[in-house]
Coordinates of C-alpha atoms in Angstrom, one line a residue:
Chain A
M1 CA 9.0 7.3 25.4
T2 CA 12.4 6.3 24.0
F3 CA 15.6 8.5 24.5
K4 CA 15.4 9.4 20.8
E5 CA 11.9 10.7 21.2
L6 CA 12.8 12.4 24.4
F7 CA 15.7 14.3 22.9
R8 CA 13.6 15.2 19.8
L9 CA 11.0 16.8 22.1
S10 CA 13.6 18.6 24.2
H11 CA 15.4 19.8 21.1
R12 CA 12.1 21.3 20.0
E13 CA 12.4 23.7 23.0
F14 CA 15.9 24.5 21.9
T15 CA 14.8 25.4 18.4
V16 CA 11.7 27.3 19.4
Y17 CA 13.6 29.4 21.9
K18 CA 16.7 29.7 19.8
T19 CA 17.7 33.2 20.7
R20 CA 17.4 32.7 24.4
S21 CA 19.1 29.3 24.3
R22 CA 22.0 30.7 22.4
A23 CA 22.3 33.7 24.8
T24 CA 22.4 31.3 27.7
I25 CA 25.0 29.1 26.0
V26 CA 27.2 32.1 25.2
T27 CA 26.9 33.7 28.7
I28 CA 27.6 30.5 30.6
G29 CA 30.2 29.5 28.0
I30 CA 32.1 32.8 28.5
L31 CA 31.9 32.5 32.3
F32 CA 33.4 29.0 32.3
G33 CA 35.6 29.6 29.3
V34 CA 37.5 32.4 31.1
L35 CA 37.9 30.2 34.2
L36 CA 39.0 27.2 32.1
A37 CA 41.4 29.4 30.2
A38 CA 42.9 30.6 33.5
L39 CA 43.3 26.9 34.6
L40 CA 44.8 25.9 31.3
I41 CA 47.3 28.7 31.3
F42 CA 48.2 28.2 35.0
Q43 CA 48.7 24.4 34.4
G44 CA 50.6 25.1 31.2
L45 CA 52.9 27.5 33.1
E46 CA 53.3 25.1 35.9
N47 CA 54.1 22.2 33.5
T48 CA 56.6 24.4 31.7
T49 CA 58.3 25.7 34.8
L50 CA 58.5 22.4 36.4
K51 CA 59.9 20.8 33.3
Y52 CA 62.7 23.4 33.3
A53 CA 63.3 22.9 37.0
K54 CA 63.3 19.1 36.6
D55 CA 65.6 19.2 33.6
A56 CA 68.1 21.2 35.7
T57 CA 68.5 18.3 38.1
N58 CA 67.6 15.4 35.8
G59 CA 64.2 15.1 37.4
E60 CA 65.6 14.7 40.9
V61 CA 64.8 16.9 43.9
Y62 CA 67.6 17.7 46.4
L63 CA 66.6 18.9 49.8
A64 CA 69.0 20.0 52.5
S65 CA 67.6 19.5 56.0
S66 CA 68.8 20.4 59.5
Y67 CA 67.3 19.5 62.9
D68 CA 68.6 18.7 66.4
K69 CA 67.8 15.1 66.1
A70 CA 69.6 13.8 63.0
S71 CA 67.9 10.4 63.3
L72 CA 64.5 11.9 62.9
V73 CA 65.6 13.6 59.6
S74 CA 66.9 10.3 58.3
D75 CA 63.8 8.5 59.3
R76 CA 61.6 11.0 57.6
I77 CA 63.6 11.0 54.4
Q78 CA 63.2 7.2 54.3
K79 CA 59.5 7.5 55.2
F80 CA 58.8 9.6 52.1
G81 CA 60.8 7.5 49.7
G82 CA 64.0 9.6 49.6
V83 CA 67.6 8.6 50.1
V84 CA 70.4 10.4 52.0
A85 CA 72.8 11.6 49.4
T86 CA 76.3 12.8 49.2
L87 CA 77.1 15.7 46.9
N88 CA 79.9 15.3 44.4
D89 CA 82.5 18.0 43.8
E90 CA 80.7 19.5 40.9
Q91 CA 77.5 19.9 42.9
K92 CA 79.4 21.4 45.8
A93 CA 80.9 23.8 43.4
E94 CA 77.5 24.8 42.1
I95 CA 76.3 25.6 45.6
G96 CA 79.4 27.7 46.1
E97 CA 79.6 27.5 49.9
E98 CA 80.5 24.9 52.5
I99 CA 77.6 22.8 53.8
P100 CA 77.8 22.2 57.6
E101 CA 78.1 18.5 58.6
S102 CA 74.9 18.7 60.6
V103 CA 73.0 19.3 57.3
I104 CA 71.6 16.1 55.7
I105 CA 71.1 16.1 52.0
A106 CA 68.1 14.1 50.7
K107 CA 67.5 13.0 47.2
F108 CA 63.9 12.3 45.9
S109 CA 63.0 11.0 42.5
S110 CA 59.3 12.0 43.0
L111 CA 58.3 15.6 43.3
D112 CA 55.1 14.7 45.1
K113 CA 57.0 12.7 47.8
A114 CA 59.5 15.5 48.1
Y115 CA 56.7 18.0 48.6
E116 CA 55.2 15.8 51.3
Y117 CA 58.5 15.6 53.1
Y118 CA 59.0 19.4 52.7
S119 CA 55.4 20.3 53.9
K120 CA 56.1 18.6 57.3
S121 CA 52.5 17.5 57.6
D122 CA 53.5 14.8 60.1
K123 CA 54.9 17.2 62.7
K124 CA 52.1 16.4 65.2
D125 CA 52.5 12.7 64.8
L126 CA 56.2 12.7 65.2
H127 CA 56.2 15.6 67.8
Y128 CA 58.9 17.8 66.3
N129 CA 59.1 21.6 66.1
S130 CA 58.6 22.5 62.5
D131 CA 60.1 26.0 62.9
D132 CA 63.5 24.4 64.0
Y133 CA 63.3 21.8 61.2
Q134 CA 64.9 23.7 58.3
I135 CA 64.5 22.4 54.7
V136 CA 66.0 24.1 51.7
E137 CA 65.9 23.0 48.1
L138 CA 69.2 22.8 46.2
F139 CA 70.0 23.3 42.5
S140 CA 66.4 24.1 41.4
N141 CA 63.2 25.3 42.9
Q142 CA 60.7 22.6 41.9
I143 CA 59.2 22.6 45.4
G144 CA 58.8 26.4 45.2
V145 CA 57.1 26.2 41.8
Y146 CA 54.8 23.4 42.9
K147 CA 53.8 25.2 46.1
Y148 CA 53.2 28.5 44.3
F149 CA 50.8 27.0 41.8
R150 CA 49.2 24.8 44.5
D151 CA 48.5 27.9 46.7
K152 CA 47.2 29.9 43.8
N153 CA 44.8 27.2 43.0
K154 CA 43.6 27.0 46.6
D155 CA 43.3 30.7 47.1
F156 CA 42.3 31.9 43.7
I157 CA 41.0 29.4 41.2
R158 CA 38.7 27.3 43.5
P159 CA 36.8 30.2 45.1
I160 CA 36.3 31.8 41.6
S161 CA 35.0 28.5 40.2
L162 CA 32.5 28.2 43.0
V163 CA 31.2 31.7 42.4
L164 CA 31.0 31.0 38.7
V165 CA 29.0 27.8 39.3
A166 CA 26.6 29.7 41.5
V167 CA 26.3 32.5 38.9
S168 CA 25.8 30.0 36.0
A169 CA 23.2 28.1 38.1
F170 CA 21.4 31.3 38.7
I171 CA 21.4 32.2 34.9
L172 CA 20.2 28.7 34.0
A173 CA 17.5 28.8 36.7
F174 CA 16.4 32.2 35.4
T175 CA 16.3 30.9 31.8
M176 CA 14.4 27.9 32.9
A177 CA 11.9 29.9 34.9
H178 CA 11.4 32.2 31.9
L179 CA 11.1 29.2 29.5
I180 CA 8.5 27.5 31.8
A181 CA 6.5 30.7 32.1
S182 CA 6.3 31.0 28.3
S183 CA 5.7 27.2 27.8
T184 CA 2.4 27.0 29.6
K185 CA 0.5 26.1 26.5
T186 CA 3.0 23.4 25.6
F187 CA 2.8 22.1 29.1
V188 CA -1.0 22.0 29.0
L189 CA -0.9 20.5 25.5
Y190 CA 1.6 17.8 26.5
R191 CA -0.3 17.0 29.7
S192 CA -3.7 16.9 27.9
I193 CA -2.4 14.5 25.3
G194 CA -1.2 12.1 27.9
A195 CA 2.3 13.2 29.0
S196 CA 3.0 12.2 32.6
K197 CA 4.5 14.7 34.9
G198 CA 7.7 12.7 34.9
Q199 CA 7.9 12.8 31.1
L200 CA 7.4 16.6 31.2
L201 CA 10.2 16.9 33.7
L202 CA 12.5 14.7 31.6
I203 CA 11.8 16.8 28.5
Y204 CA 12.8 20.0 30.2
F205 CA 15.7 18.4 32.0
A206 CA 17.1 17.1 28.7
Y207 CA 16.7 20.6 27.2
L208 CA 18.8 21.9 30.1
L209 CA 21.4 19.2 29.5
E210 CA 21.6 20.1 25.9
L211 CA 22.2 23.8 26.9
C212 CA 25.0 22.6 29.2
V213 CA 26.6 20.4 26.5
W214 CA 26.7 23.3 24.1
A215 CA 27.9 25.7 26.8
A216 CA 30.7 23.2 27.7
I217 CA 31.8 22.9 24.0
F218 CA 31.7 26.7 23.7
A219 CA 33.7 27.1 27.0
I220 CA 36.4 24.6 26.0
A221 CA 36.8 26.2 22.6
L222 CA 37.0 29.7 24.1
A223 CA 39.5 28.5 26.8
L224 CA 41.7 26.9 24.1
V225 CA 41.6 30.1 22.0
L226 CA 42.5 32.3 25.0
A227 CA 45.3 30.0 26.2
G228 CA 46.6 29.9 22.6
I229 CA 46.6 33.7 22.5
A230 CA 48.4 33.8 25.9
T231 CA 51.0 31.4 24.5
A232 CA 51.5 33.4 21.4
V233 CA 51.9 36.6 23.3
C234 CA 54.1 35.4 26.2
W235 CA 56.2 32.6 24.9
K236 CA 59.3 34.7 23.9
Q237 CA 59.5 36.6 27.2
L238 CA 58.8 33.4 29.1
L239 CA 61.6 31.6 27.3
I240 CA 64.1 34.3 28.2
Q241 CA 63.1 34.2 31.8
L242 CA 63.2 30.4 32.1
A243 CA 66.5 30.2 30.4
T244 CA 67.9 32.8 32.9
I245 CA 66.5 31.0 35.9
Y246 CA 67.5 27.5 34.7
P247 CA 70.6 28.0 32.6
S248 CA 71.5 24.3 32.6
A249 CA 68.1 23.1 31.4
P250 CA 67.7 22.6 27.7
N251 CA 65.4 25.1 26.0
F252 CA 62.0 24.2 24.6
W253 CA 59.1 26.2 23.4
P254 CA 56.8 26.9 26.3
I255 CA 53.1 26.1 25.7
L256 CA 50.7 27.6 28.1
I257 CA 48.1 24.9 27.8
G258 CA 47.9 22.3 30.4
V259 CA 45.1 20.0 31.5
N260 CA 44.6 18.9 35.0
L261 CA 41.8 17.3 37.1
Q262 CA 40.5 20.7 38.0
C263 CA 39.6 21.4 34.4
V264 CA 37.5 18.2 34.5
E265 CA 36.0 19.4 37.7
V266 CA 35.0 22.8 36.2
I267 CA 33.3 21.0 33.3
L268 CA 31.5 18.8 35.7
C269 CA 30.4 21.9 37.7
M270 CA 28.7 23.1 34.5
F271 CA 26.7 19.9 34.4
L272 CA 26.1 20.2 38.2
A273 CA 24.4 23.6 37.5
A274 CA 21.8 21.8 35.4
P275 CA 20.2 19.7 38.2
V276 CA 20.7 22.5 40.7
S277 CA 18.8 25.0 38.6
F278 CA 16.2 22.4 37.7
L279 CA 15.5 21.8 41.4
L280 CA 14.9 25.5 41.8
C281 CA 12.2 25.4 39.1
L282 CA 10.6 22.1 40.1
D283 CA 7.5 23.6 41.6
Q284 CA 6.7 25.2 38.2
F285 CA 5.7 21.8 36.9
S286 CA 2.9 21.2 39.5
S287 CA -0.6 20.9 38.0
K288 CA -1.8 23.7 40.2
K289 CA 0.8 26.1 38.9
I290 CA 0.0 25.0 35.3
A291 CA -3.7 25.6 35.9
Q292 CA -3.0 29.1 37.3
K293 CA -0.8 30.0 34.4
L294 CA -3.4 28.7 31.9
K295 CA -5.8 31.3 33.3
G296 CA -3.1 33.9 33.1
D297 CA -2.4 33.3 29.4
Chain B
M1 CA -26.1 6.9 30.4
E2 CA -24.4 10.0 31.8
I3 CA -20.7 10.1 31.1
I4 CA -20.1 13.6 32.7
Q5 CA -21.7 14.9 35.9
L6 CA -21.0 18.3 37.4
Q7 CA -22.3 18.5 41.0
N8 CA -22.6 21.8 42.9
I9 CA -19.6 23.3 41.1
K10 CA -18.3 26.6 42.3
K11 CA -15.4 28.3 40.7
H12 CA -13.8 31.5 41.9
Y13 CA -10.8 33.4 40.8
G14 CA -10.0 35.3 43.9
E15 CA -12.9 37.6 44.5
K16 CA -14.4 37.0 41.1
V17 CA -17.1 34.4 41.0
V18 CA -17.2 32.5 37.7
F19 CA -19.6 29.7 38.6
Q20 CA -22.0 29.4 41.5
D21 CA -23.5 26.0 42.2
V22 CA -23.5 24.5 38.7
N23 CA -25.1 21.1 38.1
L24 CA -24.8 19.6 34.7
N25 CA -25.2 16.1 33.2
I26 CA -23.9 15.1 29.7
S27 CA -24.8 11.7 28.3
A28 CA -22.5 9.4 26.4
G29 CA -22.6 10.0 22.6
F30 CA -24.0 13.5 22.9
F31 CA -22.9 16.4 20.8
T32 CA -22.9 19.1 23.4
V33 CA -22.4 22.7 22.6
L34 CA -21.4 25.2 25.3
R35 CA -22.7 28.6 24.4
G36 CA -22.2 32.0 25.8
E37 CA -20.6 35.4 25.2
S38 CA -16.9 35.9 25.3
G39 CA -15.7 35.8 28.9
A40 CA -18.9 34.0 30.1
G41 CA -16.8 31.0 31.2
K42 CA -17.2 28.5 28.4
S43 CA -13.5 27.7 28.3
T44 CA -13.3 27.5 32.0
L45 CA -16.2 25.0 32.1
L46 CA -14.4 23.0 29.4
N47 CA -11.1 23.1 31.4
L48 CA -13.0 22.0 34.5
I49 CA -14.4 19.0 32.7
G50 CA -11.0 18.3 31.2
G51 CA -9.3 18.5 34.6
L52 CA -7.0 21.3 33.4
E53 CA -8.5 23.5 36.2
M54 CA -9.9 22.5 39.5
P55 CA -13.2 23.7 40.9
T56 CA -13.2 25.8 44.1
S57 CA -15.8 23.3 45.4
G58 CA -18.1 20.6 44.1
Q59 CA -17.4 17.4 42.2
I60 CA -16.8 16.6 38.6
I61 CA -17.4 12.9 37.6
V62 CA -16.1 11.9 34.2
D63 CA -16.8 8.3 33.2
G64 CA -17.2 7.4 36.9
K65 CA -14.0 9.1 38.0
D66 CA -13.8 12.1 40.3
V67 CA -11.6 14.4 38.2
G68 CA -10.6 16.5 41.3
N69 CA -9.2 13.5 43.2
L70 CA -7.2 11.7 40.6
T71 CA -3.7 10.7 41.5
A72 CA -0.9 11.8 39.1
K73 CA -0.9 8.4 37.5
D74 CA -4.6 8.3 37.1
R75 CA -4.6 11.8 35.7
T76 CA -2.1 10.7 33.0
N77 CA -4.3 7.7 32.2
F78 CA -7.3 10.0 32.2
Y79 CA -5.8 12.0 29.4
R80 CA -4.5 9.0 27.6
H81 CA -7.8 7.0 27.5
E82 CA -10.8 9.2 28.5
I83 CA -10.3 12.6 27.0
G84 CA -9.0 14.2 23.8
I85 CA -8.7 18.0 23.9
I86 CA -8.7 20.3 20.9
F87 CA -7.4 23.7 21.9
Q88 CA -8.5 27.0 20.4
G89 CA -6.4 28.2 17.4
S90 CA -5.3 24.7 16.3
Y91 CA -2.4 24.4 18.6
L92 CA 0.1 22.2 16.8
Q93 CA 3.9 22.1 17.5
P94 CA 5.4 24.3 14.8
Q95 CA 8.6 22.2 14.5
F96 CA 6.9 18.9 13.9
T97 CA 5.1 17.7 10.7
L98 CA 1.4 17.0 10.9
L99 CA 2.2 13.3 11.2
E100 CA 4.5 13.9 14.1
N101 CA 2.0 16.1 15.8
I102 CA -0.8 13.6 15.4
T103 CA 1.4 10.7 16.7
L104 CA 2.5 12.8 19.8
P105 CA 0.0 11.2 22.2
G106 CA 1.2 7.8 21.1
V107 CA 4.8 8.8 21.9
F108 CA 3.8 9.7 25.5
A109 CA 1.6 6.6 25.9
G110 CA 4.5 4.3 24.7
M111 CA 2.6 3.1 21.6
P112 CA 5.0 1.4 19.2
E113 CA 6.1 3.7 16.3
A114 CA 4.7 1.5 13.6
E115 CA 1.4 1.2 15.3
R116 CA 1.0 4.9 15.9
K117 CA 2.0 5.7 12.4
T118 CA -0.6 3.3 11.0
R119 CA -3.3 4.7 13.3
A120 CA -2.4 8.3 12.4
E121 CA -2.5 7.5 8.7
Q122 CA -6.0 5.9 9.1
L123 CA -7.2 8.9 11.0
A124 CA -5.7 11.2 8.4
Q125 CA -7.4 9.2 5.6
M126 CA -10.7 9.6 7.4
L127 CA -10.3 13.3 8.0
G128 CA -9.0 14.0 4.5
I129 CA -5.5 15.1 5.3
S130 CA -3.5 12.1 4.2
D131 CA -1.7 14.1 1.5
N132 CA -0.5 16.7 4.1
L133 CA 1.1 14.5 6.7
K134 CA 4.6 15.4 5.8
Y135 CA 4.1 19.1 6.0
L136 CA 4.7 21.5 8.9
P137 CA 1.7 23.3 10.4
K138 CA 2.6 26.6 8.7
E139 CA 2.6 24.9 5.3
V140 CA -1.1 23.8 5.5
S141 CA -4.4 25.6 5.6
G142 CA -6.2 26.4 8.9
G143 CA -8.8 23.8 8.1
Q144 CA -6.2 21.1 7.5
A145 CA -4.4 22.1 10.7
E146 CA -7.7 21.9 12.6
R147 CA -8.3 18.4 11.2
A148 CA -4.8 17.4 12.3
C149 CA -5.8 18.5 15.9
I150 CA -8.9 16.4 15.7
A151 CA -6.8 13.4 14.5
R152 CA -4.3 14.0 17.4
A153 CA -7.2 14.1 19.9
L154 CA -8.5 10.8 18.4
L155 CA -5.2 8.9 18.2
L156 CA -5.7 7.1 21.6
S157 CA -9.4 6.5 21.0
P158 CA -10.8 8.7 23.8
K159 CA -14.4 8.5 25.0
I160 CA -14.8 12.2 25.1
I161 CA -13.6 15.1 22.9
L162 CA -13.4 18.6 24.3
A163 CA -13.0 21.3 21.7
D164 CA -12.5 25.0 22.5
E165 CA -13.7 27.2 19.7
P166 CA -12.5 24.7 17.0
T167 CA -13.9 26.8 14.2
S168 CA -13.0 30.3 15.4
N169 CA -10.1 30.8 12.9
L170 CA -11.8 29.1 9.9
D171 CA -13.8 30.4 7.0
E172 CA -17.5 29.3 6.8
D173 CA -16.8 26.3 4.5
N174 CA -13.9 24.9 6.5
A175 CA -15.8 25.5 9.8
K176 CA -18.7 23.5 8.5
T177 CA -16.4 20.7 7.3
V178 CA -14.7 20.5 10.7
L179 CA -18.1 20.3 12.5
E180 CA -19.3 17.6 10.1
I181 CA -16.1 15.7 10.8
L182 CA -16.7 15.9 14.6
N183 CA -20.3 14.8 14.1
Y184 CA -19.1 11.9 11.9
V185 CA -16.6 10.9 14.6
R186 CA -19.4 10.9 17.2
Q187 CA -21.6 8.8 15.0
Q188 CA -18.9 6.4 13.8
M189 CA -16.9 6.0 17.0
G190 CA -19.5 6.8 19.7
V191 CA -17.3 9.6 21.0
T192 CA -19.0 12.3 23.2
I193 CA -18.3 15.7 21.7
I194 CA -18.3 18.8 23.8
I195 CA -17.7 22.1 22.0
A196 CA -17.3 25.6 23.4
S197 CA -18.4 28.0 20.7
H198 CA -20.3 31.2 20.1
S199 CA -20.9 30.3 16.5
R200 CA -24.5 29.6 15.5
D201 CA -23.5 27.0 12.8
V202 CA -22.5 24.6 15.5
L203 CA -26.1 24.4 16.8
E204 CA -27.1 22.4 13.6
F205 CA -25.2 19.4 15.0
A206 CA -26.0 19.9 18.7
T207 CA -27.9 17.2 20.7
Q208 CA -27.6 19.3 23.9
V209 CA -27.0 23.0 24.3
V210 CA -25.5 24.3 27.5
T211 CA -25.7 28.1 28.0
V212 CA -23.3 29.9 30.2
R213 CA -24.4 33.3 31.3
G214 CA -23.5 35.3 34.4
G215 CA -22.1 32.4 36.3
I216 CA -25.3 30.4 35.7
V217 CA -25.4 27.3 33.5
T218 CA -28.6 26.0 31.9
S219 CA -29.0 23.0 29.7
E220 CA -31.5 21.9 27.1
L221 CA -31.8 19.1 24.7
S222 CA -31.7 20.1 21.1
N223 CA -33.6 19.2 17.9
T224 CA -35.2 15.8 17.4
A225 CA -33.2 14.8 14.3
A226 CA -30.0 15.2 16.2
M227 CA -31.4 13.2 19.2
Q228 CA -32.4 10.4 16.9
D229 CA -29.0 10.5 15.4
N230 CA -27.5 10.4 18.9
Q231 CA -29.6 7.4 19.8
K232 CA -28.3 5.6 16.7
A233 CA -24.8 6.6 17.5
T234 CA -24.9 5.3 21.1
N235 CA -26.5 2.1 20.1
D236 CA -24.0 1.5 17.4
V237 CA -20.7 2.3 19.0
Q238 CA -17.7 1.5 16.9
R239 CA -14.5 1.9 18.8
T240 CA -12.4 1.2 15.9
I241 CA -12.2 2.8 12.5

């Protein structure tokens, strides 16, 4: 059986059970579409805010650090790719207060590296007290924005996406079980005309994949529409707020649509639901079950 | 030569006893009719022979193979090469044309597309539906759909055809034509035909009549003309059309 023939046979299931197939696509599409929209909007907001924050300091991150051992601070700045910087008069004026001599100013050109330095994840290795090691960002709050979105992702988006995957797998499994229950005659027919058990499994697996592909397309379209609506509704208010927070940054139209790896993960999760739900229904393909159902028909 | 042997078959559905100690032999090239009232167990007997249902105990030997103990691979080959099944109510896939329905067994068996198309066209020619191949099942008559089912069952040249009430949805003329076709297939190709039917018309073609009643199965050979015909058919087996 070629792939073309396989997909023709699986597509037959799709067309025969059109209403149920469409209902499944819409249900799963909405579940994942809303999640994807949230991701797109969050990432779009993060991109926009970070861009404003970066523009305020020409893409550089300034961190003021203080600790008892100045050499440790210098070593850490170097370790994370930063340099010890001296502020010019204009910068000092912007801060508006005298900086003590014990405070070391670090300049990073990479936000990721700056965040690594800021998060103090090496405190156990280097045996220092993180509570006494003070770090404050100057001129902008790129670290704060970065941390905020990172925490929201960890605490909010990820758990929801896991729940949605489980729910969609359940819906898919339910649809499959229903489909299999109503496909007994087709099973018996295919088996009796020489389809192997593997071929039967492939046909129904391909059907499930087709459902997932359409659900993914639906979810992406829905997410883009929702994120577009969010942009249209919020952009004016957002523009005012960003301009207030970052007065030195040049204004640009904020777009609340941003793509990140997590969006890809969510799409992949949809396809992960297919084999998971398929495994739940695997026993339905046994010859014994088919014979039992044949009698029940 | 016996192509099908049922030995001490018992079949229960829970508490309900369908068959109790059934023994039955069917010879190669026979036109065997399974008779009995509705619910007597004709379809179950057919399903048992076809391996679609398993007996509670006993052995079913089809062409030397124990149907109850086939591996998954052997079972697939069994359906590809030994048995062709015609289900009640001309069960064709509604989204596929008659040609696609007929060639379906070839798809599963990995037969090249050109070969299965040629074979399907030959069978359609023989069964008188060559003009209908491009139509969907709903666009043809019941008799034409039934013939398409026969063609599908014959595509991989099986040794045995099992037909469950193949004429139940047909008018008298079409029913007779379908039975004549099955008898023609038996004579020309040496295929053993087993039909479950409560129609009396089918007896005209029978070489063996198996009666199913109250869980008991009895068998008797039918009229002499048909037996002579059967002898001719088994002596002159033509595996190709």
